[in-house]
Amino acid sequence: MNRIFFTPGPSELYFTVPDHLRSALKENIGSISHRSSAFQKIYKNCIEELEKLLNIPSDFEILFASSATEIWERSLQNLVSEKADFFVNGSFSEKFYHTGEALLKHTTRHDAENYTWNNKFSKIDYATEFIAIAANETSIGMCTGMNEISTIKKAHPDKVLAIDVVSAIPYYEIDFAHCDMAYFSVQKGFGLPAGLGVWILKKSLIEVAAKKGLEDHISPHRRLSEMHKMAVKNQTTETPNVMAIYLLGKVCEDMNRRGIDQIRIETNYKAAVLNQAIEQSSLLDFLIQEERYRSKTTIVAACKGIEAQSIIDHLKNFGMIIGSGYGNNKNKHIRIANFPAHSKESIEQLADELLNYRK
Amino acid sequence: MNRIFFTPGPSELYFTVPDHLRSALKENIGSISHRSSAFQKIYKNCIEELEKLLNIPSDFEILFASSATEIWERSLQNLVSEKADFFVNGSFSEKFYHTGEALLKHTTRHDAENYTWNNKFSKIDYATEFIAIAANETSIGMCTGMNEISTIKKAHPDKVLAIDVVSAIPYYEIDFAHCDMAYFSVQKGFGLPAGLGVWILKKSLIEVAAKKGLEDHISPHRRLSEMHKMAVKNQTTETPNVMAIYLLGKVCEDMNRRGIDQIRIETNYKAAVLNQAIEQSSLLDFLIQEERYRSKTTIVAACKGIEAQSIIDHLKNFGMIIGSGYGNNKNKHIRIANFPAHSKESIEQLADELLNYRK
């Protein structure tokens, strides 16, 4: 039986990935040198297609790392001398906070309560250099809109505002006028195999580590200045995941051809279908009560009088693989990815089966 | 025209890789969760096949990172409080030294002269905690045998001895009784696409960072104790390059079936063929005069009265892609990989064309 992965990442591969992998083998992408002009062309294509898809302005640069987890570490190493603030509303934003605790002298966490932010954004103190917030907290499917994020930036224009768009993108529209960096990994909304992190940041930040005297103590391959020096040559500091950069460029090409507006319209439609099923189901409830905080790309429902595993197992019989709750909520929530790789038809079938299911 | 990559990494893919990639797509390896039992099975298989192929004893653990470059950084972060010594005989061992300069209070470098070590191994002082040496320095094709490396370990049993086996392995036979850690990336001797580093280290080292008080300042996902905690569950701390772990396990299976002894015999034969061509060519000379330091897996020749590019271009006409010299030696040396992915026939053809070439 064919299986479709609605897990919130790794997830279903974008439908063109198998063809691109075949082309990659024909074109020896696994063998070419990362210092060759063939690689530089692949790199450049990936950057240009990403810029187009996400509407990234020219004062931002795109860099590659191995994962979003690595970008947590690298951004703090390169951009913060002493203090950062973290908005925590789930397991992933909390992990970023723990990375801060390890690397920095001072950290403050601001916890969401009952899946809403309620005045939390005003409590950032003067000494803070860096503010972290998850646009989409994958563990609970809570989305914080760019309008809310931009209020933080407007109140603190001198601080680096970093947003985690891991499972939100490319649907989520980043307003680059109101953030300084955004990052994601490719195994979520881009429908690619895991193994690449993408770091989009304001070019003016590239010299921060050097200016703050941080650079000397960062491994040379992850100093922003060194990464930038190679990036302008369409190269990376180390041998990167060449295949992933190739595939990301190709999938962005495909998505650009389809059109980001179309992708957003379809995502909204599919989210509505899933949300309607949750509303109608006697076994499910919205985890997040305030509608504006409900993610459209990672739909999370709380189970009522039933274990999540039972719903997961039922759907598995139809070849539909959905995610369990995260961490301690493993058996209490279900999580369903709504990424560009998920067709309208597959989401409709999933919604039907959710509703068909009785205890 | 089909091309064969004799570049010293990324290099020719192992001949079974395209088939394994096709199977990976069928088995949804790009979509499965890195927390699923399906992933744990893949992880376990990879570890077991590696242990078998490289004869890794049970007091060693295998961990994954994104590249050998990253392992330079992570090993120093986790294992060294103050001082490390670096044996430098080319660009890669020098880069490891530069990583040490960035991360540590004290470093000492011991430079090879004229591609030989001449009494360099005796000058390690008492305060040194960590000794780095490249078994195979890819930039110049200099190999340091395990017999020489073990003399260092015997003289300094209390220090961590780390060996870079990046482009030597699986041919190079690591004597785990006389080293504490070894590391490599998969795009060289394993014939895989780039994007995975493998770190083999003595289990007794896992608690060093905690004992030395280093752990609190390392990003949680790269604390050895955290990596170990996940490794015993056949998982990783972050979402890893799942596809690469799958492919590495499969290629190790294939190599185990072929037999490591057979691979070593063939490598020796192919090295002899290439070395004979260098000896007979009027345009080439051995870069390294002392035969025992000549790598069998990365064969490097100095060009006599001709630019390397001219030889490289000639071979390209026949679909054979070889490497240029590294860095400043770009046009002075040629570098030829002799990995398990390179068949005897392809190496014989390459040797023939090297000899056919006249200015």
XYZ file of C-alpha atoms in Angstrom:
718
model
C 0.000 0.000 0.000
C 1.206 3.486 -0.839
C 1.641 5.601 2.237
C 1.210 9.351 2.556
C 3.087 11.070 5.376
C 1.139 13.848 7.096
C 3.723 13.937 9.884
C 4.929 17.466 10.721
C 8.439 16.806 9.452
C 10.097 14.755 8.130
C 7.001 14.621 5.981
C 5.728 13.663 2.549
C 8.310 14.443 -0.140
C 7.295 17.109 -2.631
C 5.954 15.207 -5.612
C 8.790 16.210 -7.948
C 11.591 15.022 -5.616
C 11.936 11.474 -7.041
C 12.416 12.907 -10.556
C 14.963 15.434 -9.327
C 16.863 12.684 -7.519
C 17.020 10.704 -10.752
C 18.328 13.780 -12.596
C 20.854 14.350 -9.810
C 22.263 10.872 -10.353
C 22.492 11.436 -14.102
C 24.223 14.772 -13.561
C 26.680 13.314 -10.995
C 25.541 15.746 -8.291
C 26.770 13.281 -5.644
C 30.293 13.346 -7.092
C 31.012 16.908 -8.173
C 33.435 18.965 -6.110
C 31.956 21.607 -3.813
C 34.660 23.901 -5.219
C 33.655 23.358 -8.872
C 31.766 25.739 -11.128
C 29.078 23.058 -11.457
C 28.440 23.363 -7.719
C 28.535 27.153 -7.829
C 25.789 27.078 -10.445
C 23.635 24.814 -8.267
C 24.237 27.023 -5.247
C 23.360 30.197 -7.142
C 20.205 28.659 -8.546
C 19.065 27.602 -5.092
C 19.637 31.080 -3.639
C 17.868 32.833 -6.525
C 14.845 30.543 -6.442
C 14.549 30.914 -2.671
C 14.793 34.700 -2.945
C 12.026 34.682 -5.511
C 9.747 32.270 -3.636
C 10.062 33.976 -0.252
C 10.407 37.495 -1.614
C 13.699 38.022 0.211
C 15.038 41.574 -0.190
C 18.590 42.252 -1.334
C 19.785 43.390 2.082
C 19.356 39.819 3.346
C 21.739 36.915 2.814
C 20.977 33.184 2.714
C 23.419 30.776 4.373
C 23.365 27.009 4.831
C 23.879 24.918 7.965
C 23.066 21.309 8.737
C 19.800 21.843 10.632
C 17.624 24.457 12.320
C 19.008 23.115 15.598
C 22.477 24.124 14.472
C 21.211 27.597 13.532
C 20.001 28.101 17.128
C 23.593 27.650 18.243
C 25.256 29.576 15.413
C 23.026 32.606 15.668
C 23.698 33.006 19.394
C 27.446 32.420 18.949
C 27.695 35.034 16.227
C 25.204 37.647 17.341
C 25.042 37.775 21.137
C 27.654 38.897 23.668
C 25.643 38.481 26.844
C 21.872 38.449 26.773
C 18.994 37.109 24.765
C 15.255 36.795 25.363
C 13.228 33.786 24.306
C 9.506 33.522 23.783
C 8.585 29.996 24.793
C 5.325 28.364 23.746
C 6.314 24.758 23.184
C 9.136 22.239 23.071
C 11.087 23.733 20.174
C 11.121 27.308 21.383
C 12.094 25.901 24.783
C 15.014 24.017 23.247
C 16.243 27.249 21.691
C 16.040 28.781 25.170
C 18.113 25.894 26.579
C 20.710 26.532 23.871
C 20.792 30.126 25.077
C 21.264 28.991 28.672
C 24.279 26.952 27.568
C 25.952 29.613 25.452
C 25.079 32.933 27.053
C 25.605 34.718 30.358
C 22.031 35.967 30.663
C 18.768 34.712 29.251
C 15.131 35.498 29.951
C 12.225 33.326 28.960
C 8.720 34.611 28.384
C 6.197 31.801 28.513
C 2.914 31.781 26.660
C -0.065 30.845 28.799
C -3.030 28.878 27.517
C -1.657 29.152 23.997
C -1.866 32.930 23.875
C 0.690 35.685 24.375
C -1.294 38.236 26.492
C 1.011 41.236 26.905
C 4.143 39.116 26.980
C 5.821 41.134 24.258
C 6.345 44.289 26.289
C 8.670 42.838 28.906
C 11.995 42.894 27.102
C 14.684 44.730 28.970
C 17.267 47.167 27.759
C 20.296 44.840 27.885
C 18.793 42.249 25.569
C 20.600 41.886 22.251
C 18.560 39.148 20.634
C 14.881 38.143 20.698
C 13.741 34.689 19.620
C 10.201 33.768 18.674
C 8.721 30.807 16.833
C 6.381 31.837 14.028
C 5.150 28.278 14.128
C 5.698 26.156 17.222
C 5.606 22.681 15.688
C 5.083 20.838 18.971
C 1.613 22.324 19.555
C 0.711 23.955 16.223
C 0.686 27.502 17.555
C 1.254 30.185 14.968
C 2.281 33.727 15.816
C 1.432 36.092 13.002
C 3.835 38.550 11.454
C 1.630 41.410 12.690
C 2.310 40.415 16.285
C 5.980 39.801 15.635
C 6.387 43.161 13.959
C 5.058 44.908 17.085
C 8.017 43.475 18.998
C 10.442 44.661 16.353
C 8.910 48.142 16.257
C 9.258 48.426 20.039
C 12.879 47.175 19.953
C 14.404 48.280 16.660
C 17.972 47.952 18.007
C 17.701 44.261 18.893
C 18.095 41.278 16.588
C 14.682 39.707 16.087
C 14.943 36.054 15.038
C 11.985 34.021 13.873
C 11.702 30.269 13.601
C 9.710 29.528 10.443
C 10.649 25.834 10.340
C 7.240 24.317 9.716
C 5.485 27.508 8.582
C 7.357 28.181 5.399
C 6.833 28.698 2.443
C 3.188 29.390 3.372
C 4.033 31.917 6.084
C 4.805 35.333 4.644
C 7.851 36.762 6.373
C 7.861 40.537 6.546
C 11.579 41.179 6.221
C 11.068 44.832 7.131
C 10.224 43.661 10.653
C 12.677 40.879 11.421
C 16.437 40.431 11.242
C 16.717 36.725 10.670
C 14.545 33.718 9.906
C 15.524 30.077 9.638
C 14.110 26.713 8.714
C 15.015 23.169 7.778
C 13.992 21.561 4.522
C 12.172 18.414 5.712
C 8.961 20.289 6.522
C 7.234 22.656 4.099
C 9.722 22.087 1.310
C 9.071 18.346 1.238
C 12.719 17.309 1.112
C 14.767 14.671 2.940
C 16.256 16.056 6.199
C 19.838 17.304 6.412
C 19.904 21.015 5.566
C 19.183 24.167 7.538
C 18.610 27.524 5.838
C 19.526 30.758 7.591
C 18.258 34.020 6.143
C 19.743 37.078 7.812
C 20.266 40.765 7.355
C 23.621 41.396 5.702
C 24.358 44.095 8.255
C 24.584 41.330 10.901
C 27.488 39.606 9.226
C 30.069 41.750 10.952
C 28.447 41.664 14.411
C 30.574 38.782 15.732
C 33.779 40.509 14.663
C 32.679 43.847 16.136
C 31.622 42.286 19.438
C 34.887 40.342 19.668
C 33.066 37.013 19.510
C 34.515 35.777 16.279
C 37.890 34.626 17.556
C 36.221 31.964 19.670
C 33.914 30.540 17.029
C 35.025 27.607 14.896
C 36.251 29.251 11.670
C 33.757 27.338 9.504
C 30.840 28.897 11.382
C 32.009 32.481 11.710
C 29.464 34.565 9.858
C 32.272 36.520 8.173
C 33.800 33.294 6.803
C 30.418 31.911 5.778
C 29.679 35.171 3.981
C 33.077 35.188 2.254
C 32.313 31.785 0.750
C 28.638 32.597 0.064
C 29.543 35.474 -2.239
C 31.524 32.891 -4.247
C 28.481 30.594 -4.234
C 30.285 28.173 -1.967
C 30.236 27.007 1.640
C 32.993 26.833 4.251
C 32.831 23.032 4.572
C 31.742 20.248 2.225
C 27.971 20.728 2.473
C 25.013 18.487 1.740
C 25.336 19.202 -1.999
C 22.409 16.979 -2.942
C 20.083 18.846 -0.562
C 21.096 22.244 -1.956
C 20.450 20.916 -5.462
C 17.044 19.506 -4.501
C 16.012 22.635 -2.617
C 16.763 24.758 -5.682
C 14.772 22.422 -7.909
C 11.754 22.268 -5.586
C 11.769 26.069 -5.230
C 11.771 26.267 -9.040
C 8.729 23.990 -9.104
C 6.991 26.014 -6.403
C 7.754 29.266 -8.204
C 6.215 27.791 -11.332
C 3.105 26.827 -9.365
C 3.122 30.265 -7.739
C 3.372 31.075 -4.049
C -0.100 32.679 -4.134
C -1.600 29.447 -5.394
C 0.252 27.489 -2.679
C -1.150 29.843 -0.036
C -4.708 29.590 -1.384
C -4.515 25.805 -1.392
C -3.001 25.721 2.106
C -5.865 27.847 3.410
C -8.413 25.582 1.747
C -6.798 22.395 3.122
C -6.570 23.906 6.614
C -10.280 24.750 6.457
C -11.103 21.167 5.475
C -9.092 19.756 8.391
C -10.432 22.291 10.860
C -13.982 21.490 9.848
C -13.317 17.811 10.499
C -11.963 18.621 13.962
C -14.999 20.775 14.660
C -17.407 18.035 13.590
C -15.584 15.157 15.242
C -16.851 13.960 18.609
C -13.378 12.638 19.408
C -11.358 15.771 18.720
C -11.137 19.322 19.923
C -8.996 22.260 18.901
C -5.969 22.427 21.174
C -5.712 26.158 20.682
C -8.891 28.061 21.444
C -8.021 31.445 19.903
C -8.394 30.903 16.200
C -5.771 33.434 15.189
C -3.065 31.363 16.934
C -3.987 28.126 15.159
C -1.328 27.126 12.681
C -2.528 26.457 9.148
C 0.527 24.322 8.352
C 0.669 22.166 11.496
C -2.839 21.307 12.591
C -3.022 19.992 16.142
C -6.074 18.531 17.824
C -6.583 17.312 21.373
C -8.171 13.878 21.724
C -11.397 13.604 23.730
C -11.924 10.327 25.595
C -9.647 8.445 23.227
C -5.949 7.826 22.902
C -4.183 9.482 20.001
C -2.590 6.146 19.097
C -5.980 4.680 18.343
C -6.716 7.393 15.755
C -3.190 7.111 14.342
C -3.571 3.340 13.962
C -6.953 3.713 12.278
C -5.572 6.117 9.662
C -2.532 3.905 9.140
C -4.887 1.216 7.823
C -5.648 3.581 4.960
C -1.977 4.396 4.338
C -2.248 7.787 6.034
C 0.550 8.471 8.508
C -0.154 11.357 10.882
C 1.908 12.628 13.824
C 1.347 11.927 17.485
C 1.497 14.660 20.105
C 4.950 15.909 20.985
C 6.802 14.701 24.088
C 4.460 14.239 27.058
C 1.460 14.854 24.822
C 2.283 11.868 22.638
C -0.990 10.099 23.350
C -3.113 13.210 23.932
C -2.784 15.119 20.655
C -2.656 14.357 16.974
C -0.583 16.545 14.655
C -1.257 16.830 10.935
C 1.062 18.586 8.519
C -0.524 20.699 5.814
C 2.422 21.340 3.514
C 2.613 22.057 -0.237
C 3.391 18.349 -0.768
C -0.060 17.417 0.523
C -2.635 17.520 -2.238
C -6.167 18.781 -1.702
C -7.462 15.296 -2.475
C -5.254 13.626 0.113
C -6.293 16.112 2.789
C -9.974 15.634 1.910
C -9.569 11.859 2.244
C -7.812 12.304 5.554
C -10.608 14.556 6.835
C -13.209 12.003 5.708
C -11.443 9.174 7.519
C -11.081 11.288 10.655
C -14.843 11.777 10.642
C -15.613 8.153 9.777
C -13.704 6.969 12.792
C -15.769 5.936 15.781
C -14.462 4.506 19.011
C 29.646 10.670 -22.229
C 29.727 8.880 -18.904
C 32.093 10.482 -16.467
C 34.084 8.823 -13.702
C 35.125 10.981 -10.758
C 38.618 10.264 -9.434
C 38.499 13.455 -7.376
C 39.557 12.949 -3.744
C 36.081 13.670 -2.397
C 33.326 14.245 -3.247
C 34.156 11.372 -5.558
C 32.637 8.593 -7.646
C 29.567 7.143 -5.953
C 29.860 3.529 -4.874
C 28.282 1.545 -7.679
C 25.320 0.352 -5.598
C 24.258 3.857 -4.484
C 21.756 4.531 -7.314
C 19.924 1.288 -6.498
C 19.873 2.089 -2.798
C 18.493 5.552 -3.537
C 15.684 3.989 -5.548
C 14.908 1.623 -2.665
C 15.021 4.551 -0.246
C 12.309 6.316 -2.251
C 10.162 3.172 -2.296
C 10.608 2.744 1.448
C 9.813 6.430 2.190
C 13.188 6.973 3.886
C 12.895 10.701 3.110
C 9.596 10.934 4.997
C 9.890 8.701 8.057
C 10.239 10.340 11.451
C 13.687 10.334 13.044
C 11.881 9.239 16.220
C 10.202 6.216 14.587
C 11.141 2.555 14.976
C 11.769 2.486 11.212
C 14.541 5.039 11.700
C 15.928 3.214 14.735
C 16.278 0.077 12.613
C 18.164 2.009 9.916
C 20.418 3.600 12.527
C 21.175 0.264 14.192
C 21.945 -1.382 10.875
C 24.368 1.385 9.952
C 26.216 1.128 13.279
C 26.445 -2.673 13.130
C 27.697 -2.741 9.547
C 30.283 -0.051 10.295
C 31.459 -1.942 13.386
C 31.884 -5.051 11.311
C 33.621 -3.364 8.375
C 36.087 -1.369 10.465
C 36.436 -3.963 13.220
C 35.418 -1.448 15.878
C 35.669 -2.880 19.405
C 32.786 -2.712 21.851
C 34.425 -0.060 24.025
C 34.034 2.447 21.177
C 30.892 4.344 20.196
C 29.866 5.700 16.787
C 28.174 9.102 16.609
C 26.974 11.208 13.695
C 27.643 14.844 12.862
C 27.228 16.833 9.663
C 30.851 16.764 8.478
C 34.417 16.000 9.540
C 34.843 19.781 9.839
C 32.160 19.800 12.500
C 33.867 16.923 14.339
C 37.052 19.044 14.629
C 35.012 21.563 16.580
C 32.937 19.102 18.611
C 35.879 16.985 19.720
C 37.756 20.013 21.059
C 34.638 21.435 22.734
C 33.891 18.165 24.499
C 37.346 16.823 25.277
C 39.760 19.695 25.904
C 39.869 22.217 28.767
C 42.984 24.107 27.779
C 45.582 22.574 25.505
C 45.867 20.453 22.403
C 48.724 19.573 20.054
C 48.293 19.348 16.300
C 50.503 17.573 13.801
C 50.323 19.658 10.660
C 51.341 18.302 7.268
C 48.888 19.933 4.911
C 45.828 22.138 4.574
C 43.341 19.953 6.420
C 45.482 19.233 9.471
C 46.241 22.958 9.495
C 42.527 23.799 9.479
C 42.038 21.546 12.488
C 44.853 23.494 14.162
C 43.088 26.778 13.348
C 39.924 25.379 14.940
C 42.014 24.690 18.023
C 43.354 28.241 18.008
C 39.770 29.524 17.999
C 38.413 27.279 20.734
C 41.303 26.646 23.117
C 43.588 28.616 25.384
C 46.777 26.856 24.302
C 47.725 25.028 21.147
C 51.005 23.757 19.734
C 51.584 22.818 16.135
C 54.217 20.364 14.973
C 54.926 20.792 11.285
C 56.117 18.025 9.011
C 59.084 18.985 6.858
C 59.615 17.673 3.356
C 56.681 15.338 3.811
C 58.277 13.383 6.625
C 57.882 13.508 10.390
C 61.550 13.184 11.567
C 61.383 13.037 15.380
C 58.387 15.349 15.571
C 56.417 12.926 17.688
C 58.502 13.232 20.842
C 57.845 16.902 21.524
C 54.476 16.811 23.226
C 54.406 18.478 26.589
C 52.860 17.439 29.827
C 49.892 19.840 29.789
C 48.533 18.614 26.480
C 45.174 16.878 26.702
C 44.543 16.061 23.056
C 46.772 15.122 20.120
C 45.544 15.430 16.531
C 47.088 13.708 13.557
C 45.842 13.040 10.039
C 46.243 9.421 9.002
C 45.736 10.675 5.482
C 46.336 14.326 4.656
C 44.106 14.696 1.611
C 45.676 17.956 0.406
C 49.042 16.321 -0.383
C 48.365 12.578 -0.210
C 50.566 11.978 2.803
C 49.730 8.894 4.826
C 50.921 8.321 8.360
C 50.787 4.656 9.249
C 49.179 3.246 12.351
C 52.590 1.987 13.498
C 53.850 5.567 13.721
C 50.652 6.813 15.304
C 50.740 4.078 17.916
C 54.215 5.179 19.024
C 52.697 8.542 19.961
C 49.907 6.870 21.897
C 52.304 4.570 23.709
C 54.410 7.547 24.769
C 51.345 9.509 25.914
C 48.760 7.007 27.131
C 46.934 9.644 29.221
C 46.167 11.981 26.298
C 43.324 11.701 23.798
C 44.791 10.669 20.449
C 42.521 11.663 17.555
C 43.102 10.515 13.998
C 41.641 11.939 10.835
C 40.884 9.000 8.542
C 38.688 11.024 6.173
C 40.108 9.879 2.848
C 41.932 6.787 4.136
C 39.002 4.723 5.232
C 37.820 1.928 4.849
C 41.201 0.889 3.388
C 43.228 2.185 6.327
C 43.214 -0.247 9.236
C 42.661 1.667 12.459
C 44.272 0.043 15.475
C 41.733 0.971 18.117
C 44.073 -0.213 20.853
C 46.275 2.759 20.016
C 43.921 5.640 19.420
C 40.985 7.205 21.254
C 38.969 8.601 18.410
C 38.841 8.540 14.624
C 36.545 10.431 12.280
C 35.639 10.706 8.640
C 33.033 11.997 6.225
C 31.186 9.761 3.801
C 31.911 11.441 0.458
C 35.381 9.927 0.156
C 36.117 6.215 0.587
C 32.494 5.279 1.147
C 31.401 6.701 -2.200
C 28.362 8.556 -0.874
C 26.953 12.047 -1.431
C 28.387 14.556 1.074
C 26.513 15.567 4.214
C 27.444 13.201 7.042
C 30.390 13.004 9.435
C 31.114 9.868 11.452
C 32.797 10.088 14.842
C 34.142 6.917 16.419
C 35.302 7.398 19.981
C 36.139 5.522 23.126
C 33.066 5.257 25.331
C 35.150 6.311 28.312
C 35.451 9.771 26.715
C 31.726 10.427 26.777
C 31.808 11.816 30.298
C 34.950 13.944 29.846
C 33.097 17.174 29.052
C 30.915 16.805 32.141
C 33.897 15.981 34.369
C 35.950 18.879 33.059
C 33.036 21.278 33.497
C 32.878 21.971 29.768
C 29.441 20.584 29.110
C 27.383 23.485 30.413
C 28.737 25.728 27.671
C 28.226 23.388 24.748
C 25.007 23.520 22.733
C 22.890 20.685 24.215
C 22.598 18.892 20.875
C 26.369 18.474 20.693
C 27.176 17.511 24.256
C 28.700 14.068 24.091
C 26.527 12.949 27.004
C 23.357 13.996 25.136
C 24.550 12.473 21.867
C 25.317 9.245 23.719
C 21.928 9.240 25.447
C 20.215 9.328 22.052
C 22.690 6.941 20.401
C 21.854 4.133 22.824
C 18.247 4.554 21.628
C 19.470 4.415 18.006
C 18.573 8.063 17.557
C 20.281 11.425 17.217
C 19.815 14.676 19.143
C 18.607 16.633 16.103
C 16.858 15.661 12.865
C 19.833 14.118 11.058
C 20.585 13.403 7.415
C 18.444 10.252 7.556
C 19.046 9.379 3.909
C 22.832 9.455 4.402
C 22.646 7.168 7.458
C 20.494 4.774 5.434
C 22.889 4.823 2.463
C 25.988 4.432 4.642
C 24.495 1.326 6.249
C 23.627 -0.125 2.850
C 27.060 0.569 1.334
C 28.780 -0.919 4.390
C 26.600 -4.019 3.926
C 27.787 -4.224 0.318
C 31.412 -3.742 1.341
C 31.116 -6.371 4.048
C 29.753 -8.762 1.450
C 32.721 -8.011 -0.823
C 35.026 -8.310 2.178
C 37.367 -5.690 3.585
C 40.394 -7.888 2.772
C 39.401 -7.969 -0.878
C 38.927 -4.177 -0.867
C 42.417 -3.759 0.599
C 44.008 -6.112 -1.922
C 42.353 -4.278 -4.809
C 43.324 -0.875 -3.377
C 46.952 -1.978 -3.183
C 46.845 -3.249 -6.750
C 45.262 -0.035 -8.082
C 47.749 2.116 -6.160
C 50.599 0.108 -7.714
C 49.158 0.681 -11.188
C 48.907 4.439 -10.632
C 52.318 4.679 -9.002
C 53.895 2.831 -11.913
C 52.331 5.335 -14.305
C 53.746 8.229 -12.287
C 57.165 6.562 -12.264
C 57.106 6.055 -16.023
C 55.656 9.439 -16.942
C 58.060 12.140 -18.056
C 55.563 14.784 -16.906
C 54.996 13.563 -13.356
C 56.967 12.919 -10.244
C 56.055 11.615 -6.821
C 55.345 14.528 -4.536
C 56.372 12.514 -1.507
C 59.790 10.950 -1.783
C 59.643 8.519 1.128
C 57.496 5.696 -0.136
C 56.077 4.755 3.262
C 54.393 8.179 3.529
C 52.690 7.916 0.132
C 48.950 7.486 0.507
C 47.445 4.533 -1.338
C 43.997 6.109 -1.341
C 44.877 9.656 -2.427
C 47.639 9.521 -4.984
C 49.321 12.867 -5.532
C 51.888 13.662 -8.212
C 53.848 16.836 -8.873
C 53.786 18.097 -12.458
C 57.127 18.524 -14.246
C 57.276 21.305 -16.832
C 53.541 21.230 -17.361
C 50.488 22.733 -15.723
C 48.205 20.376 -13.844
C 45.221 21.861 -15.686
C 46.574 20.597 -18.985
C 46.646 17.003 -17.717
C 43.237 17.419 -16.070
C 41.759 18.726 -19.355
C 43.275 15.879 -21.342
C 41.719 13.243 -19.071
C 38.405 15.077 -19.096
C 38.206 14.352 -22.827
C 37.976 10.687 -21.915
C 35.386 11.267 -19.197
C 37.930 10.925 -16.402
C 37.709 13.663 -13.777
C 40.768 13.905 -11.528
C 41.569 16.442 -8.820
C 43.847 19.453 -9.085
C 46.385 20.303 -6.411
C 44.981 21.787 -3.222
C 45.027 25.538 -2.557
C 48.243 27.164 -3.803
C 49.273 23.915 -5.465
C 46.206 23.926 -7.704
C 48.207 23.990 -10.918
C 51.284 22.143 -9.615
C 49.863 18.810 -8.460
C 47.302 16.314 -9.625
C 45.358 14.269 -7.072
C 43.736 10.940 -7.864
C 41.405 9.138 -5.509
C 41.752 5.387 -5.247
C 38.606 4.457 -3.370
C 36.538 1.237 -3.329
C 34.183 2.862 -5.877
C 37.010 2.940 -8.450
C 37.201 -0.326 -10.357
C 40.507 -1.899 -11.366
C 39.556 -1.392 -15.005
C 38.870 2.316 -14.580
C 42.177 2.840 -12.772
C 44.038 0.909 -15.500
C 42.443 3.107 -18.173
C 43.359 6.205 -16.222
C 46.970 5.040 -15.885
C 47.102 4.322 -19.622
C 45.801 7.779 -20.500
C 48.231 9.408 -18.085
C 51.069 7.676 -19.930
C 49.641 8.371 -23.402
C 49.619 12.073 -22.698
C 52.431 14.100 -24.222
C 52.799 17.839 -24.019
